[in-house]
């Protein structure tokens, strides 16, 4: 309960920061910033709406990680220009996206592995491999999306990096850190299934997810 209350307070604090930014943007007639900030505020409510719509309870730590990622990527990265001010900001966020996508991929295949409605059982190695490939696949699709946006609409999503104005270095480092983040999560997921009882942060999150969603695991 204490964790959930802390999560809610941090989420509200982030939402208030975003609301203040939106008001200032409207006051200054910075319409794109106001629109983007409003979209970020809406995204921060997605975990709660998702829980109510699909009755899938998300651990508060995972909710906060997702909201924090959106805040860092869109608000700090795009609006506050952290991508340009700090060369490592994009790499850090792609590493985090590898973590989050790896967790999502692991949970998806773990639910399939445990539910009685699907007659399939995969060994821990394959579950970890699926989580790794899921995270890497989504990360690759995002890079394709960035390239398409830059080519068609003239945006600057693939940014100059380390003296390379083409954006290729940015794309390759994004994929590299995506891979590293996904690899860490895949290993922790494999260890969770192979040697139950570990207490890494991922294992605690998985245990919390299973405890709050017993219907997916025949409990």
Short mmCIF file of C-alpha atoms in Angstrom, two decimals:
data_model
loop_
_atom_site.label_atom_id
_atom_site.label_comp_id
_atom_site.label_asym_id
_atom_site.label_seq_id
_atom_site.Cartn_x
_atom_site.Cartn_y
_atom_site.Cartn_z
CA UNK A 1 0.00 0.00 0.00
CA UNK A 2 2.85 2.40 0.87
CA UNK A 3 4.44 1.80 -2.55
CA UNK A 4 1.16 2.54 -4.33
CA UNK A 5 0.66 5.78 -2.35
CA UNK A 6 4.22 6.89 -3.17
CA UNK A 7 3.64 6.06 -6.84
CA UNK A 8 0.44 8.08 -6.88
CA UNK A 9 2.12 11.09 -5.26
CA UNK A 10 5.01 11.05 -7.74
CA UNK A 11 2.60 10.66 -10.66
CA UNK A 12 0.50 13.59 -9.45
CA UNK A 13 3.66 15.70 -9.03
CA UNK A 14 4.69 14.96 -12.63
CA UNK A 15 1.19 15.74 -13.87
CA UNK A 16 1.21 19.09 -12.04
CA UNK A 17 4.55 19.97 -13.66
CA UNK A 18 3.09 19.12 -17.05
CA UNK A 19 -0.09 21.10 -16.33
CA UNK A 20 1.95 24.16 -15.37
CA UNK A 21 3.96 23.82 -18.59
CA UNK A 22 0.77 23.55 -20.65
CA UNK A 23 -0.70 26.68 -19.03
CA UNK A 24 2.52 28.64 -19.62
CA UNK A 25 2.64 27.41 -23.22
CA UNK A 26 -0.95 28.55 -23.85
CA UNK A 27 -0.19 31.89 -22.18
CA UNK A 28 2.82 32.33 -24.45
CA UNK A 29 0.89 31.09 -27.51
CA UNK A 30 3.27 28.18 -28.00
CA UNK A 31 0.54 26.00 -29.40
CA UNK A 32 2.61 22.96 -30.40
CA UNK A 33 4.19 22.79 -26.94
CA UNK A 34 0.76 23.12 -25.35
CA UNK A 35 -0.62 20.33 -27.55
CA UNK A 36 2.33 18.01 -26.89
CA UNK A 37 2.18 18.63 -23.16
CA UNK A 38 -1.55 17.91 -23.12
CA UNK A 39 -0.88 14.65 -24.96
CA UNK A 40 1.75 13.68 -22.37
CA UNK A 41 -0.71 14.39 -19.55
CA UNK A 42 -3.25 12.14 -21.26
CA UNK A 43 -0.66 9.38 -21.63
CA UNK A 44 0.06 9.44 -17.88
CA UNK A 45 -3.54 8.34 -17.30
CA UNK A 46 -3.24 5.34 -19.64
CA UNK A 47 -2.13 2.81 -16.97
CA UNK A 48 -5.19 3.55 -14.81
CA UNK A 49 -7.55 3.44 -17.81
CA UNK A 50 -5.90 0.23 -19.01
CA UNK A 51 -6.42 -1.39 -15.62
CA UNK A 52 -10.10 -0.45 -15.52
CA UNK A 53 -10.81 -1.37 -19.15
CA UNK A 54 -9.08 -4.76 -19.27
CA UNK A 55 -8.99 -5.62 -15.57
CA UNK A 56 -5.24 -6.18 -15.74
CA UNK A 57 -3.58 -4.85 -12.59
CA UNK A 58 -0.16 -3.32 -13.22
CA UNK A 59 2.31 -3.15 -10.29
CA UNK A 60 2.80 0.48 -9.18
CA UNK A 61 6.58 0.25 -9.76
CA UNK A 62 6.01 -0.70 -13.40
CA UNK A 63 3.40 2.04 -13.83
CA UNK A 64 5.78 4.63 -12.43
CA UNK A 65 8.62 3.40 -14.66
CA UNK A 66 6.42 3.75 -17.76
CA UNK A 67 5.15 7.22 -16.77
CA UNK A 68 8.67 8.33 -15.88
CA UNK A 69 9.89 7.14 -19.28
CA UNK A 70 7.20 9.13 -21.12
CA UNK A 71 7.97 12.21 -18.99
CA UNK A 72 11.71 11.94 -19.68
CA UNK A 73 11.33 11.18 -23.38
CA UNK A 74 8.63 13.65 -24.43
CA UNK A 75 8.68 16.43 -21.86
CA UNK A 76 12.34 16.63 -20.89
CA UNK A 77 13.63 15.27 -24.20
CA UNK A 78 11.48 17.10 -26.73
CA UNK A 79 10.06 20.14 -24.93
CA UNK A 80 13.05 20.88 -22.68
CA UNK A 81 15.47 19.85 -25.42
CA UNK A 82 17.44 17.39 -23.30
CA UNK A 83 18.24 15.36 -26.43
CA UNK A 84 20.39 18.24 -27.66
CA UNK A 85 21.67 19.49 -24.31
CA UNK A 86 22.86 16.05 -23.13
CA UNK A 87 24.33 13.75 -25.77
CA UNK A 88 23.71 10.68 -23.58
CA UNK A 89 20.01 11.39 -22.92
CA UNK A 90 18.73 9.51 -25.98
CA UNK A 91 20.96 6.51 -25.23
CA UNK A 92 19.77 6.36 -21.62
CA UNK A 93 16.13 6.42 -22.68
CA UNK A 94 16.65 3.73 -25.32
CA UNK A 95 18.28 1.56 -22.68
CA UNK A 96 15.24 2.08 -20.48
CA UNK A 97 12.91 1.31 -23.39
CA UNK A 98 14.80 -1.96 -23.87
CA UNK A 99 14.11 -2.74 -20.20
CA UNK A 100 10.41 -1.91 -20.40
CA UNK A 101 9.79 -3.66 -23.72
CA UNK A 102 11.70 -6.69 -22.48
CA UNK A 103 9.47 -6.83 -19.39
CA UNK A 104 6.36 -6.51 -21.55
CA UNK A 105 7.53 -9.25 -23.91
CA UNK A 106 8.41 -11.52 -21.01
CA UNK A 107 5.03 -11.03 -19.33
CA UNK A 108 3.16 -11.68 -22.59
CA UNK A 109 4.81 -15.02 -23.26
CA UNK A 110 4.82 -15.96 -19.55
CA UNK A 111 1.03 -15.50 -19.45
CA UNK A 112 0.70 -17.67 -22.58
CA UNK A 113 2.92 -20.24 -20.94
CA UNK A 114 0.87 -20.43 -17.76
CA UNK A 115 -2.74 -20.00 -18.86
CA UNK A 116 -4.80 -23.15 -19.17
CA UNK A 117 -6.65 -21.82 -22.24
CA UNK A 118 -3.51 -22.12 -24.38
CA UNK A 119 -2.09 -25.63 -24.55
CA UNK A 120 1.56 -24.72 -24.91
CA UNK A 121 4.55 -24.87 -22.64
CA UNK A 122 7.82 -23.17 -23.48
CA UNK A 123 11.08 -23.65 -21.65
CA UNK A 124 12.72 -20.72 -19.82
CA UNK A 125 15.28 -20.21 -22.58
CA UNK A 126 12.61 -19.68 -25.24
CA UNK A 127 10.60 -17.33 -23.00
CA UNK A 128 13.73 -15.22 -22.45
CA UNK A 129 14.53 -15.33 -26.18
CA UNK A 130 11.01 -14.15 -27.06
CA UNK A 131 11.27 -11.26 -24.60
CA UNK A 132 14.62 -10.27 -26.11
CA UNK A 133 13.38 -10.42 -29.71
CA UNK A 134 10.14 -8.62 -28.84
CA UNK A 135 12.01 -5.68 -27.31
CA UNK A 136 14.53 -5.58 -30.16
CA UNK A 137 11.78 -5.83 -32.80
CA UNK A 138 9.76 -2.95 -31.37
CA UNK A 139 12.94 -0.89 -31.02
CA UNK A 140 13.77 -1.53 -34.68
CA UNK A 141 10.27 -0.56 -35.79
CA UNK A 142 10.68 2.71 -33.87
CA UNK A 143 13.89 3.48 -35.76
CA UNK A 144 12.06 2.78 -39.06
CA UNK A 145 9.33 5.18 -37.90
CA UNK A 146 11.93 7.87 -37.12
CA UNK A 147 13.49 7.44 -40.56
CA UNK A 148 10.08 7.64 -42.26
CA UNK A 149 9.12 10.79 -40.33
CA UNK A 150 12.42 12.49 -41.20
CA UNK A 151 12.18 11.47 -44.87
CA UNK A 152 8.52 12.30 -45.46
CA UNK A 153 7.85 15.23 -43.11
CA UNK A 154 11.33 16.69 -42.68
CA UNK A 155 11.46 16.20 -38.92
CA UNK A 156 14.69 15.73 -36.96
CA UNK A 157 14.03 12.51 -35.04
CA UNK A 158 17.32 10.92 -36.14
CA UNK A 159 19.59 13.52 -34.63
CA UNK A 160 23.26 14.32 -35.40
CA UNK A 161 25.50 12.48 -32.94
CA UNK A 162 29.23 12.31 -32.24
CA UNK A 163 30.05 14.37 -35.32
CA UNK A 164 27.81 12.38 -37.68
CA UNK A 165 25.12 14.67 -39.18
CA UNK A 166 23.39 11.83 -41.06
CA UNK A 167 21.70 10.32 -38.00
CA UNK A 168 23.17 6.87 -38.71
CA UNK A 169 25.33 6.91 -35.58
CA UNK A 170 22.28 7.91 -33.53
CA UNK A 171 20.25 5.04 -34.98
CA UNK A 172 22.96 2.44 -34.43
CA UNK A 173 23.61 3.48 -30.84
CA UNK A 174 19.86 3.44 -30.19
CA UNK A 175 19.71 -0.16 -31.42
CA UNK A 176 22.82 -1.14 -29.46
CA UNK A 177 21.51 0.15 -26.13
CA UNK A 178 18.04 -1.28 -26.91
CA UNK A 179 19.78 -4.63 -27.30
CA UNK A 180 21.71 -4.27 -24.04
CA UNK A 181 18.59 -3.32 -22.08
CA UNK A 182 16.60 -6.20 -23.57
CA UNK A 183 19.47 -8.62 -22.91
CA UNK A 184 19.58 -7.72 -19.21
CA UNK A 185 15.83 -8.23 -18.82
CA UNK A 186 15.90 -11.49 -20.78
CA UNK A 187 18.63 -12.87 -18.54
CA UNK A 188 16.76 -11.86 -15.38
CA UNK A 189 13.56 -13.39 -16.79
CA UNK A 190 15.37 -16.63 -17.62
CA UNK A 191 16.82 -16.75 -14.11
CA UNK A 192 13.39 -16.10 -12.62
CA UNK A 193 11.96 -19.16 -14.40
CA UNK A 194 15.01 -21.39 -14.04
CA UNK A 195 15.85 -20.60 -10.44
CA UNK A 196 12.72 -19.33 -8.61
CA UNK A 197 13.18 -17.32 -5.46
CA UNK A 198 15.56 -14.62 -6.66
CA UNK A 199 14.98 -11.07 -5.50
CA UNK A 200 16.06 -8.83 -8.36
CA UNK A 201 13.81 -5.87 -9.19
CA UNK A 202 12.36 -7.78 -12.17
CA UNK A 203 11.53 -10.81 -10.07
CA UNK A 204 9.75 -8.63 -7.52
CA UNK A 205 7.75 -6.94 -10.31
CA UNK A 206 6.82 -10.29 -11.88
CA UNK A 207 5.75 -11.70 -8.52
CA UNK A 208 3.63 -8.59 -7.91
CA UNK A 209 2.03 -8.90 -11.36
CA UNK A 210 1.20 -12.59 -10.79
CA UNK A 211 -0.18 -11.87 -7.33
CA UNK A 212 -2.47 -9.11 -8.65
CA UNK A 213 -3.57 -11.07 -11.74
CA UNK A 214 -4.08 -14.66 -10.53
CA UNK A 215 -6.68 -15.42 -13.24
CA UNK A 216 -3.95 -15.51 -15.89
CA UNK A 217 -1.95 -18.10 -13.98
CA UNK A 218 -4.63 -20.57 -12.86
CA UNK A 219 -4.57 -19.36 -9.27
#
